[in-house]
Coordinates of N, CA and C and ligand atoms in Angstrom, one line a residue:
M1 N 189.2 119.3 99.9 CA 188.7 118.8 98.7 C 189.6 118.4 97.6
R2 N 189.5 117.5 96.6 CA 190.4 117.4 95.6 C 190.3 118.1 94.3
A3 N 191.5 118.5 93.6 CA 191.4 119.2 92.3 C 191.6 120.6 92.5
G4 N 192.1 121.1 93.8 CA 191.9 122.6 93.7 C 190.6 123.1 94.1
V5 N 189.8 122.4 94.3 CA 188.2 123.2 94.5 C 188.1 123.3 96.0
E6 N 187.8 124.6 96.0 CA 187.7 125.1 97.5 C 186.6 124.9 98.3
K7 N 185.4 125.3 97.7 CA 184.2 125.5 98.2 C 183.1 124.8 96.8
A8 N 182.0 124.1 97.5 CA 181.0 123.7 97.0 C 179.8 124.1 97.3
I9 N 178.7 124.1 96.2 CA 177.3 124.4 96.7 C 176.4 123.1 96.4
C10 N 175.7 123.0 97.6 CA 174.8 121.8 97.6 C 173.3 122.5 97.1
V11 N 172.9 121.8 95.5 CA 171.9 122.8 95.2 C 170.5 121.8 95.5
S12 N 169.6 122.2 95.7 CA 168.2 121.6 96.2 C 167.2 121.3 95.1
W13 N 166.3 120.6 95.0 CA 165.4 120.3 94.2 C 163.8 120.2 94.6
D14 N 163.8 120.1 95.9 CA 162.6 119.9 96.7 C 162.8 120.3 98.2
I15 N 161.6 120.2 99.4 CA 161.8 120.7 100.4 C 162.7 119.4 101.1
P16 N 162.3 118.1 101.4 CA 163.5 117.3 101.7 C 164.9 117.5 101.4
S17 N 165.2 117.7 100.1 CA 166.6 118.1 99.7 C 167.2 119.4 100.2
S18 N 166.5 120.0 100.2 CA 166.6 121.5 100.8 C 167.1 121.4 102.3
I19 N 166.2 120.7 102.9 CA 166.6 120.4 104.4 C 167.9 119.6 104.6
K20 N 168.3 118.6 103.6 CA 169.4 117.8 103.6 C 170.6 118.6 103.5
A21 N 170.6 119.4 102.5 CA 171.7 120.3 102.3 C 172.0 121.1 103.3
R22 N 171.0 121.8 104.0 CA 171.5 122.4 105.1 C 172.1 121.8 106.0
E23 N 171.9 120.6 106.0 CA 172.5 119.6 107.1 C 173.8 119.6 106.7
I24 N 174.2 119.1 105.4 CA 175.4 119.0 105.1 C 176.3 120.2 105.1
A25 N 175.6 121.4 104.7 CA 176.3 122.5 104.8 C 176.8 122.9 106.3
I26 N 175.9 122.6 107.2 CA 176.4 122.7 108.8 C 177.5 122.1 109.0
K27 N 177.4 120.7 108.6 CA 178.5 119.7 108.9 C 179.9 120.0 108.3
Y28 N 180.1 120.6 107.2 CA 181.0 120.9 106.5 C 181.4 122.4 106.0
D29 N 182.5 122.6 106.5 CA 182.6 124.3 106.4 C 183.0 124.8 104.8
C30 N 183.3 123.7 103.9 CA 183.5 124.2 102.5 C 182.2 123.9 101.7
V31 N 181.2 123.7 102.5 CA 179.8 123.7 101.7 C 179.0 124.4 102.0
Y32 N 178.4 125.1 101.1 CA 177.4 126.0 100.7 C 175.9 125.4 100.3
Y33 N 174.9 126.4 100.4 CA 173.7 125.4 100.0 C 172.5 126.4 99.4
S34 N 171.9 125.8 98.3 CA 170.3 126.6 98.0 C 169.2 125.6 98.6
V35 N 168.3 126.6 98.7 CA 167.0 125.9 98.9 C 165.9 126.1 97.9
G36 N 165.1 125.3 97.3 CA 164.1 125.9 96.5 C 163.5 124.4 95.8
V37 N 162.4 124.6 95.1 CA 161.5 123.5 94.5 C 161.7 123.5 92.8
H38 N 162.0 122.4 92.3 CA 162.6 122.3 90.8 C 161.3 122.5 90.4
P39 N 161.0 122.5 89.1 CA 159.8 122.6 88.2 C 158.9 121.2 88.2
D40 N 160.0 120.0 88.2 CA 159.7 118.7 88.3 C 158.9 118.3 89.7
N41 N 159.0 119.1 90.4 CA 158.6 118.7 92.0 C 157.4 119.5 92.4
V42 N 156.5 120.5 91.8 CA 155.7 121.4 92.1 C 154.5 121.2 92.5
E43 N 154.3 119.7 92.3 CA 152.9 119.3 92.7 C 152.4 119.7 93.9
D44 N 153.1 119.3 95.0 CA 152.8 120.1 96.3 C 153.5 121.2 96.6
F45 N 153.7 122.1 95.6 CA 154.6 123.1 96.1 C 153.9 124.0 97.3
N46 N 154.4 124.4 98.1 CA 153.5 125.4 99.3 C 154.8 126.4 99.5
S47 N 154.3 127.7 99.1 CA 155.2 128.8 99.4 C 155.4 129.1 101.1
T48 N 154.5 128.9 101.8 CA 154.9 129.0 103.3 C 155.7 128.4 103.8
E49 N 155.6 127.0 103.3 CA 156.6 125.9 104.0 C 158.0 126.3 103.4
L50 N 158.4 126.8 102.0 CA 159.9 127.0 101.7 C 160.1 128.3 102.4
E51 N 159.1 129.5 102.7 CA 159.6 130.5 103.3 C 159.9 130.3 104.7
N52 N 159.5 129.3 105.5 CA 159.8 129.4 106.8 C 161.0 128.5 107.1
L53 N 161.3 127.8 105.9 CA 162.8 127.0 105.8 C 163.6 128.0 105.7
I54 N 163.4 129.1 104.8 CA 164.5 130.2 104.5 C 164.6 130.8 105.6
K55 N 163.4 131.3 106.3 CA 163.7 132.1 107.5 C 164.7 131.2 108.6
S56 N 164.1 130.0 108.7 CA 164.8 129.2 109.8 C 166.5 128.9 109.4
S57 N 166.8 128.7 108.2 CA 168.0 128.7 107.5 C 168.9 130.1 107.7
L58 N 168.2 130.9 107.4 CA 168.9 132.5 107.9 C 169.2 132.6 109.2
S59 N 168.5 132.1 110.2 CA 168.6 132.1 111.6 C 169.8 131.4 112.0
D60 N 170.4 130.5 111.2 CA 171.4 129.5 111.5 C 172.8 130.5 111.7
A61 N 172.8 131.6 110.7 CA 173.9 132.5 110.8 C 174.1 133.2 112.3
D62 N 172.8 133.5 112.7 CA 172.4 134.4 114.0 C 173.3 133.4 115.0
K63 N 173.2 132.4 115.1 CA 173.5 131.1 116.2 C 174.8 131.4 116.4
S64 N 175.6 131.3 115.1 CA 177.2 131.4 115.1 C 177.9 132.3 116.1
Q65 N 178.8 131.8 116.7 CA 179.7 133.1 117.5 C 180.4 133.8 116.9
N66 N 180.8 133.5 115.3 CA 181.5 134.6 114.9 C 180.6 135.5 113.6
N67 N 179.8 135.9 114.1 CA 178.8 136.5 113.1 C 179.2 137.7 112.7
V68 N 180.0 137.8 111.9 CA 180.6 139.2 111.3 C 179.7 139.6 110.2
I69 N 179.3 140.8 109.9 CA 178.3 141.0 109.0 C 179.2 141.6 108.0
A70 N 178.9 141.1 106.5 CA 179.8 141.2 105.3 C 178.6 142.0 104.3
Q71 N 179.1 142.7 103.5 CA 178.4 143.2 102.5 C 178.4 142.2 101.1
R72 N 176.8 142.2 100.7 CA 177.0 141.4 99.7 C 177.2 142.4 98.3
S73 N 178.3 142.6 98.1 CA 179.1 143.8 97.5 C 178.9 143.6 95.9
C74 N 178.3 142.3 95.4 CA 178.5 142.1 93.9 C 177.3 142.8 93.2
H75 N 176.4 143.4 94.2 CA 175.3 144.0 93.5 C 175.2 145.3 93.7
K76 N 174.6 146.1 92.8 CA 174.5 147.6 93.1 C 173.9 148.0 94.4
N77 N 173.0 147.4 94.8 CA 172.2 147.9 96.3 C 172.9 146.6 97.2
A78 N 173.9 147.3 97.9 CA 174.7 146.0 98.9 C 173.8 145.9 99.8
V79 N 173.8 144.7 100.3 CA 172.9 144.5 101.5 C 173.6 143.6 102.5
A80 N 173.4 144.1 103.7 CA 174.3 143.4 104.7 C 174.0 142.0 104.9
I81 N 174.9 140.9 105.0 CA 174.3 139.9 105.1 C 175.4 139.0 106.2
P82 N 175.0 138.5 107.1 CA 175.7 137.7 108.0 C 176.8 136.7 107.3
K83 N 178.4 137.2 107.5 CA 179.4 136.5 107.1 C 179.4 134.6 107.0
T84 N 178.6 134.4 108.3 CA 178.6 133.0 108.5 C 177.4 132.2 107.8
N85 N 176.3 133.0 107.0 CA 175.5 132.5 106.5 C 175.8 131.6 105.2
K86 N 175.1 130.3 105.3 CA 175.7 129.1 104.1 C 174.7 128.9 103.3
L87 N 173.3 129.8 103.6 CA 172.3 129.7 102.3 C 172.7 130.8 101.5
V88 N 173.1 130.3 100.2 CA 173.5 131.3 99.2 C 172.3 131.6 98.1
A89 N 171.5 130.7 98.1 CA 170.6 131.1 96.8 C 169.3 130.2 97.0
I90 N 168.4 130.6 96.0 CA 167.3 129.8 96.0 C 167.3 129.3 94.3
G91 N 167.0 127.7 94.7 CA 167.2 127.0 93.6 C 167.5 125.7 93.6
E92 N 167.1 124.8 92.5 CA 166.9 125.2 91.2 C 165.3 125.4 91.1
I93 N 164.8 126.6 90.5 CA 163.8 126.7 90.2 C 163.5 127.2 88.9
G94 N 162.2 127.0 88.1 CA 162.2 127.4 86.9 C 160.9 126.7 86.3
L95 N 161.2 126.4 84.8 CA 160.3 125.9 84.0 C 160.7 124.6 83.3
D96 N 160.3 123.4 83.2 CA 160.5 122.1 82.7 C 159.4 121.6 81.9
Y97 N 159.5 121.9 80.6 CA 158.0 121.2 79.9 C 158.5 120.0 79.1
Y98 N 159.8 119.5 79.4 CA 160.3 118.1 78.9 C 159.6 117.0 79.4
R99 N 159.8 116.9 80.6 CA 159.1 115.8 81.4 C 157.5 115.7 81.7
I100 N 157.2 117.0 82.2 CA 155.7 117.1 82.6 C 155.4 118.2 81.8
K101 N 154.2 118.3 81.1 CA 153.8 119.2 80.2 C 152.3 119.8 80.7
D102 N 151.6 119.0 81.5 CA 150.2 119.2 81.7 C 150.1 120.2 83.1
N103 N 151.3 120.8 83.5 CA 151.2 121.4 84.9 C 151.6 122.9 84.7
K104 N 151.7 123.4 83.5 CA 152.3 124.5 83.0 C 152.1 125.9 83.9
E105 N 150.7 126.0 84.3 CA 150.4 127.0 85.1 C 151.0 126.7 86.8
K106 N 151.0 125.6 87.2 CA 151.6 125.3 88.4 C 152.9 125.8 88.4
Q107 N 153.8 125.2 87.5 CA 155.0 125.4 87.2 C 155.3 126.9 87.4
K108 N 154.9 127.7 86.8 CA 154.8 129.1 86.4 C 154.7 129.6 87.7
Q109 N 153.4 129.4 88.7 CA 153.1 130.1 89.8 C 154.2 129.6 90.6
A110 N 154.8 128.5 91.0 CA 155.8 128.3 91.7 C 157.3 128.8 91.6
F111 N 157.1 129.1 90.3 CA 158.7 129.9 89.7 C 158.3 131.3 90.1
I112 N 157.4 131.8 89.8 CA 157.3 133.3 90.5 C 157.1 133.5 91.7
S113 N 156.8 132.5 92.5 CA 156.5 132.8 94.1 C 157.7 132.7 94.5
Q114 N 159.0 131.7 93.8 CA 160.2 131.5 94.5 C 160.9 132.7 94.2
I115 N 160.9 133.5 92.8 CA 161.6 135.0 92.8 C 161.2 135.8 93.7
E116 N 159.9 135.8 94.1 CA 159.6 137.0 94.9 C 160.1 136.5 96.6
L117 N 160.1 135.3 96.6 CA 161.0 135.0 97.9 C 162.6 135.5 97.9
A118 N 163.0 135.1 96.6 CA 164.4 135.5 96.6 C 164.5 136.9 96.9
N119 N 163.9 137.3 96.1 CA 163.8 139.4 96.4 C 163.6 139.5 98.0
K120 N 162.6 138.8 98.3 CA 162.3 139.3 99.8 C 163.5 139.1 100.6
Y121 N 164.1 137.8 100.5 CA 165.4 137.5 101.3 C 166.7 138.0 100.9
H122 N 166.8 139.0 99.8 CA 167.8 139.1 99.0 C 168.9 138.1 98.8
L123 N 168.2 137.0 98.0 CA 169.2 135.8 97.5 C 169.2 135.9 96.2
P124 N 170.2 135.2 95.5 CA 170.2 135.1 93.8 C 169.3 134.0 93.6
I125 N 169.0 133.7 92.4 CA 168.1 132.5 92.0 C 169.0 131.6 90.9
I126 N 168.8 130.6 91.0 CA 169.5 129.4 90.1 C 168.4 128.9 89.5
I127 N 168.3 129.0 88.0 CA 167.1 128.9 87.1 C 167.4 127.8 86.5
H128 N 166.5 126.7 86.3 CA 166.3 125.7 85.5 C 165.3 125.8 84.5
C129 N 165.9 125.4 83.2 CA 164.8 125.6 82.1 C 165.0 124.8 80.9
R130 N 164.3 123.6 80.9 CA 164.0 122.9 79.8 C 162.9 123.0 78.9
E131 N 163.0 123.1 77.4 CA 162.2 123.2 76.5 C 160.9 124.2 77.0
A132 N 161.3 125.2 77.5 CA 160.4 126.2 78.4 C 161.1 127.3 77.8
Y133 N 161.7 128.2 76.9 CA 162.5 129.2 76.8 C 161.5 130.5 76.8
G134 N 160.6 130.2 76.1 CA 159.5 131.6 75.8 C 158.9 131.8 77.2
D135 N 158.3 130.9 77.8 CA 157.6 131.0 79.0 C 158.6 131.7 80.2
T136 N 159.7 131.1 80.2 CA 160.6 131.4 81.2 C 161.1 133.0 81.0
L137 N 161.7 133.1 79.7 CA 161.9 134.6 79.3 C 160.7 135.5 79.6
E138 N 159.4 135.2 79.2 CA 158.1 136.2 79.8 C 158.7 136.4 81.2
I139 N 158.5 135.4 82.1 CA 158.8 135.7 83.4 C 159.8 136.4 83.9
L140 N 160.9 136.1 83.4 CA 162.5 136.8 83.9 C 162.4 138.3 83.5
K141 N 161.5 138.6 82.3 CA 161.2 140.0 81.8 C 160.8 140.8 82.8
R142 N 159.8 140.3 83.4 CA 159.0 140.9 84.5 C 159.9 141.1 85.9
Y143 N 160.8 140.4 85.9 CA 161.7 140.5 87.3 C 163.2 141.2 87.1
A144 N 163.6 141.4 85.6 CA 164.6 141.8 85.5 C 164.8 143.5 85.7
P145 N 165.8 144.1 86.2 CA 166.9 143.3 86.5 C 167.0 142.8 87.8
F146 N 168.0 141.7 87.8 CA 167.9 141.0 89.3 C 169.0 141.5 90.3
K147 N 168.6 142.3 91.1 CA 169.4 143.3 92.0 C 170.1 142.4 92.7
Y148 N 169.7 140.9 93.3 CA 170.4 139.8 94.0 C 171.0 138.9 93.0
G149 N 171.1 139.0 91.7 CA 171.7 138.1 90.9 C 170.6 136.9 90.3
A150 N 170.7 136.3 89.3 CA 170.1 135.3 88.5 C 171.2 134.8 87.7
V151 N 171.0 133.2 87.5 CA 171.9 132.6 86.7 C 171.2 131.4 86.2
M152 N 171.0 131.3 84.7 CA 170.6 130.2 84.2 C 171.6 129.0 84.1
H153 N 171.2 128.1 85.0 CA 172.2 126.9 85.3 C 172.4 126.1 83.9
C154 N 173.4 125.0 83.8 CA 173.5 124.2 82.8 C 172.9 125.1 81.3
Y155 N 173.3 126.0 81.0 CA 172.8 126.6 79.7 C 173.4 125.7 78.6
S156 N 172.0 125.6 77.7 CA 172.3 124.9 76.5 C 171.5 125.4 75.4
G157 N 171.2 126.4 75.5 CA 170.3 127.2 74.5 C 171.4 127.8 73.2
S158 N 170.8 128.5 72.6 CA 171.6 129.2 71.3 C 172.2 130.6 72.1
L159 N 173.1 130.9 71.0 CA 173.9 132.4 71.5 C 173.2 133.4 71.2
E160 N 172.1 133.5 70.6 CA 171.0 134.4 70.4 C 170.4 134.7 71.7
F161 N 169.8 133.4 72.2 CA 169.0 133.7 73.5 C 169.8 133.7 74.6
A162 N 171.2 133.4 74.7 CA 172.0 133.8 75.8 C 172.1 135.1 75.7
N163 N 172.5 135.7 74.6 CA 172.6 137.5 74.4 C 171.3 137.9 75.4
V164 N 170.4 137.6 75.0 CA 168.9 138.2 75.4 C 169.2 138.0 77.2
L165 N 169.1 136.8 77.3 CA 169.5 136.8 78.9 C 170.4 137.4 79.6
L166 N 171.8 137.6 78.8 CA 172.7 138.5 79.2 C 172.5 139.9 79.6
K167 N 171.7 140.3 78.5 CA 170.8 141.8 78.7 C 170.1 141.9 79.7
L168 N 169.5 140.9 80.1 CA 168.5 141.1 81.3 C 169.1 140.9 82.7
G169 N 170.6 140.6 82.4 CA 171.2 140.4 83.8 C 171.4 139.4 84.3
V170 N 170.9 138.3 83.5 CA 171.2 137.0 83.8 C 172.5 136.2 83.4
K171 N 173.3 135.6 84.4 CA 174.4 135.1 84.2 C 174.3 133.5 83.7
L172 N 175.1 133.1 83.1 CA 175.3 131.6 82.4 C 176.0 130.9 83.2
S173 N 175.6 129.4 83.3 CA 176.5 128.5 83.9 C 176.5 127.1 83.1
F174 N 177.7 126.6 83.0 CA 178.0 125.6 82.1 C 178.4 124.6 82.8
T175 N 177.9 123.2 82.3 CA 178.5 122.0 83.0 C 179.3 121.1 82.0
G176 N 179.5 119.8 82.3 CA 180.1 119.0 81.5 C 180.0 118.7 79.9
V177 N 178.3 119.2 80.2 CA 178.0 119.1 78.5 C 178.8 119.9 77.5
V178 N 179.3 120.8 77.9 CA 180.1 122.1 76.8 C 181.3 120.9 76.3
T179 N 181.9 119.7 77.2 CA 182.9 118.9 76.5 C 182.4 117.9 75.6
Y180 N 180.9 117.6 75.2 CA 180.4 117.0 74.8 C 180.5 116.8 73.0
K181 N 180.7 116.0 72.5 CA 181.0 116.3 70.8 C 179.9 116.8 70.3
N182 N 178.8 116.1 70.7 CA 177.6 117.1 69.4 C 177.0 118.1 70.3
A183 N 177.8 118.9 71.2 CA 177.1 120.0 71.9 C 177.4 121.5 71.2
T184 N 177.4 121.5 69.9 CA 178.1 122.4 69.1 C 177.6 123.7 69.5
N185 N 176.0 123.8 70.0 CA 175.4 125.3 70.5 C 175.9 125.7 71.4
V186 N 176.4 125.0 72.5 CA 177.0 125.3 73.9 C 178.3 125.9 73.6
K187 N 179.2 125.1 72.8 CA 180.5 125.6 72.5 C 180.5 126.8 72.0
E188 N 179.9 126.8 70.9 CA 179.6 128.3 70.3 C 179.3 129.5 71.2
V189 N 178.6 129.2 72.1 CA 178.3 130.1 73.1 C 179.4 130.5 74.3
V190 N 179.9 129.3 74.7 CA 181.0 129.9 75.9 C 182.2 130.3 75.2
K191 N 182.3 130.2 73.8 CA 183.5 130.8 73.0 C 183.3 132.3 72.8
N192 N 182.0 132.7 72.9 CA 181.7 134.1 72.4 C 180.9 135.0 73.2
I193 N 180.8 134.8 74.5 CA 180.3 135.7 75.4 C 181.4 136.0 76.3
S194 N 181.5 137.2 76.9 CA 182.1 137.9 78.0 C 182.6 137.0 79.1
L195 N 183.9 137.1 79.5 CA 184.4 136.5 80.4 C 183.8 136.7 81.8
D196 N 183.2 137.9 82.1 CA 182.7 137.8 83.1 C 181.2 137.7 83.4
S197 N 180.8 136.9 81.9 CA 179.2 136.7 82.1 C 178.7 135.2 82.7
F198 N 179.9 134.3 83.0 CA 179.4 133.1 83.2 C 180.4 132.3 84.2
F199 N 179.9 131.1 84.6 CA 180.8 130.4 85.5 C 180.5 128.8 85.2
L200 N 181.2 127.9 85.8 CA 181.4 126.6 85.6 C 180.6 125.8 86.9
E201 N 180.1 124.7 86.5 CA 179.5 124.0 87.5 C 179.4 122.3 87.2
T202 N 179.2 121.5 88.1 CA 179.1 120.4 87.8 C 177.7 119.5 87.2
D203 N 176.5 119.9 88.1 CA 175.2 119.5 88.2 C 175.2 118.2 88.5
C204 N 176.1 117.9 89.6 CA 176.3 116.6 90.3 C 174.9 115.9 90.6
P205 N 174.7 114.4 90.4 CA 175.7 113.7 90.1 C 175.5 113.4 88.7
Y206 N 174.8 114.3 88.0 CA 174.7 114.4 86.5 C 175.7 115.2 85.6
L207 N 175.7 114.4 84.3 CA 176.6 115.3 83.2 C 178.0 115.4 83.7
A208 N 178.6 114.6 84.0 CA 180.1 114.6 84.2 C 180.8 114.9 82.7
P209 N 181.8 115.5 83.1 CA 182.5 116.1 81.7 C 183.3 114.9 81.4
T210 N 183.7 114.8 80.0 CA 184.8 113.9 79.2 C 186.1 114.1 80.0
P211 N 186.8 113.2 80.3 CA 186.7 111.8 80.0 C 185.8 110.9 81.2
H212 N 185.1 111.7 81.9 CA 184.4 111.1 83.0 C 183.0 110.9 82.5
R213 N 182.6 111.0 81.3 CA 181.3 110.9 80.9 C 180.6 109.4 81.3
G214 N 179.3 109.7 81.9 CA 178.9 108.5 82.1 C 179.0 108.3 83.7
E215 N 180.1 108.5 84.3 CA 180.3 108.3 85.8 C 179.5 109.2 86.8
R216 N 179.5 109.1 88.0 CA 178.7 109.7 88.6 C 179.5 111.3 89.2
N217 N 179.0 112.2 88.8 CA 179.7 113.5 88.5 C 180.0 114.0 90.0
E218 N 181.4 114.6 90.2 CA 181.5 115.3 91.5 C 182.4 116.4 91.4
P219 N 182.3 117.1 92.7 CA 182.8 118.7 92.4 C 184.5 118.6 91.5
A220 N 185.5 117.6 92.1 CA 186.6 117.7 91.5 C 186.5 117.6 89.9
F221 N 185.8 116.8 89.3 CA 185.6 117.1 87.9 C 185.4 118.3 87.1
V222 N 185.0 119.4 87.9 CA 184.6 120.6 87.2 C 186.1 121.1 86.6
V223 N 187.4 120.6 86.9 CA 188.3 120.9 86.3 C 188.6 120.4 84.9
D224 N 187.9 119.4 84.7 CA 188.1 119.1 83.1 C 187.1 119.8 82.4
T225 N 186.0 120.3 83.0 CA 185.1 121.2 82.1 C 185.9 122.8 82.0
A226 N 186.7 123.0 82.9 CA 187.6 124.3 83.0 C 188.8 124.4 81.7
K227 N 189.3 122.9 81.5 CA 190.5 122.8 80.7 C 189.8 122.7 79.2
Y228 N 188.8 122.4 79.0 CA 187.9 122.4 77.7 C 187.3 123.7 77.4
V229 N 187.1 124.4 78.2 CA 186.5 126.2 78.0 C 187.8 126.8 77.7
A230 N 189.0 126.6 78.5 CA 190.0 127.4 78.1 C 190.8 127.2 76.8
E231 N 190.5 125.7 76.5 CA 190.9 125.5 75.3 C 190.1 125.9 73.8
L232 N 188.8 125.9 74.5 CA 188.0 126.6 73.4 C 188.1 128.2 73.2
R233 N 188.3 128.9 74.6 CA 188.7 130.3 74.2 C 189.9 130.6 74.3
E234 N 190.9 129.6 73.8 CA 192.3 129.9 73.4 C 193.0 130.9 74.7
M235 N 192.6 130.4 75.8 CA 193.4 131.5 76.9 C 194.0 130.2 77.8
P236 N 194.9 130.7 78.8 CA 195.6 129.9 79.4 C 194.4 129.3 80.8
L237 N 194.8 128.2 81.1 CA 193.7 127.5 82.0 C 194.0 128.1 83.5
P238 N 195.1 128.9 84.0 CA 194.8 129.5 85.3 C 193.9 130.7 85.0
A239 N 194.1 131.3 84.0 CA 193.4 132.5 83.7 C 191.8 132.5 83.9
L240 N 191.5 131.2 83.4 CA 190.0 130.8 82.7 C 189.5 130.4 84.4
I241 N 190.2 129.6 85.2 CA 189.8 129.1 86.4 C 189.9 130.2 87.3
S242 N 190.7 131.1 87.5 CA 190.5 132.6 88.0 C 189.2 133.2 87.8
A243 N 188.8 133.4 86.7 CA 188.0 134.2 86.2 C 186.7 133.6 86.6
T244 N 186.4 132.5 86.4 CA 185.1 131.8 86.4 C 184.9 131.7 88.4
D245 N 185.9 131.2 88.6 CA 186.4 131.2 90.4 C 185.7 132.7 90.9
Q246 N 186.4 133.7 90.6 CA 186.0 135.2 91.2 C 184.5 135.2 90.6
N247 N 184.0 135.0 89.6 CA 182.6 135.4 89.1 C 181.6 134.4 90.1
A248 N 181.9 133.0 90.2 CA 181.1 132.4 91.3 C 181.0 132.8 92.6
K249 N 182.2 133.1 93.1 CA 182.4 134.0 94.4 C 181.4 135.2 94.6
K250 N 181.7 136.0 93.8 CA 181.0 137.3 93.8 C 179.4 137.2 93.9
F251 N 179.1 136.1 92.9 CA 177.5 136.1 92.6 C 177.0 135.4 93.9
F252 N 177.5 134.3 94.4 CA 177.0 133.8 95.5 C 177.7 134.4 97.0
S253 N 178.4 135.5 96.8 CA 178.8 135.9 98.1 C 179.6 135.0 98.9
L254 N 180.5 134.3 98.3 CA 181.1 133.3 98.9 C 182.5 133.5 99.6
Ligands
ZN301 ZN1 168.5 121.9 86.6

């Protein structure tokens, strides 16, 4: 891959995209994946269907010849996982009241059952939250602390809310949005939280960082986000890259 990017996670939004992500990860060594149903797609959410996909995805590892067992060492209660496993998270899951507001209960149900599946199969969760901070927090509080990890992806809330999430053991992840002129909130957050509490992402194909804003985003562009965050935090770029890289690798057991 370009720009020094070693590994990428293909994140899903429904069952067909989860199946596709699995196929891509099987094909390319450097690609890992998540499975999950995004709040915009919960209308036909079926927990059994997702659970069957998780079970069969985890069995990919058993079929591999070099099936060395590794420790999921990033969490207090280390769990033995097959090193060849490429399913690294459940996501995107969460609540989104921006696009669809009339199915809040359905969204909450899907979010909760996917958190429970993640716990059952010892996987971290990737949370999507848009205009639904109160209800998201209420659900997260019920399940904190997250033994297997939780990250609020594309964080764009206030510093105050960021600190509430961090106290619950939820990590934050930032996209190219941090490089946008009007994103003052996000800049304030990324400047003021501890270096071990966040990592960087693309949210491909959306939200390409400046100077690629408006283009189709891709993994190589994450370097532009890293440059911007290093400047904001007044630290050398290699140190910022190394820290966020380690945080992500630890979180997803990559
Ligand atoms: Zn999202």
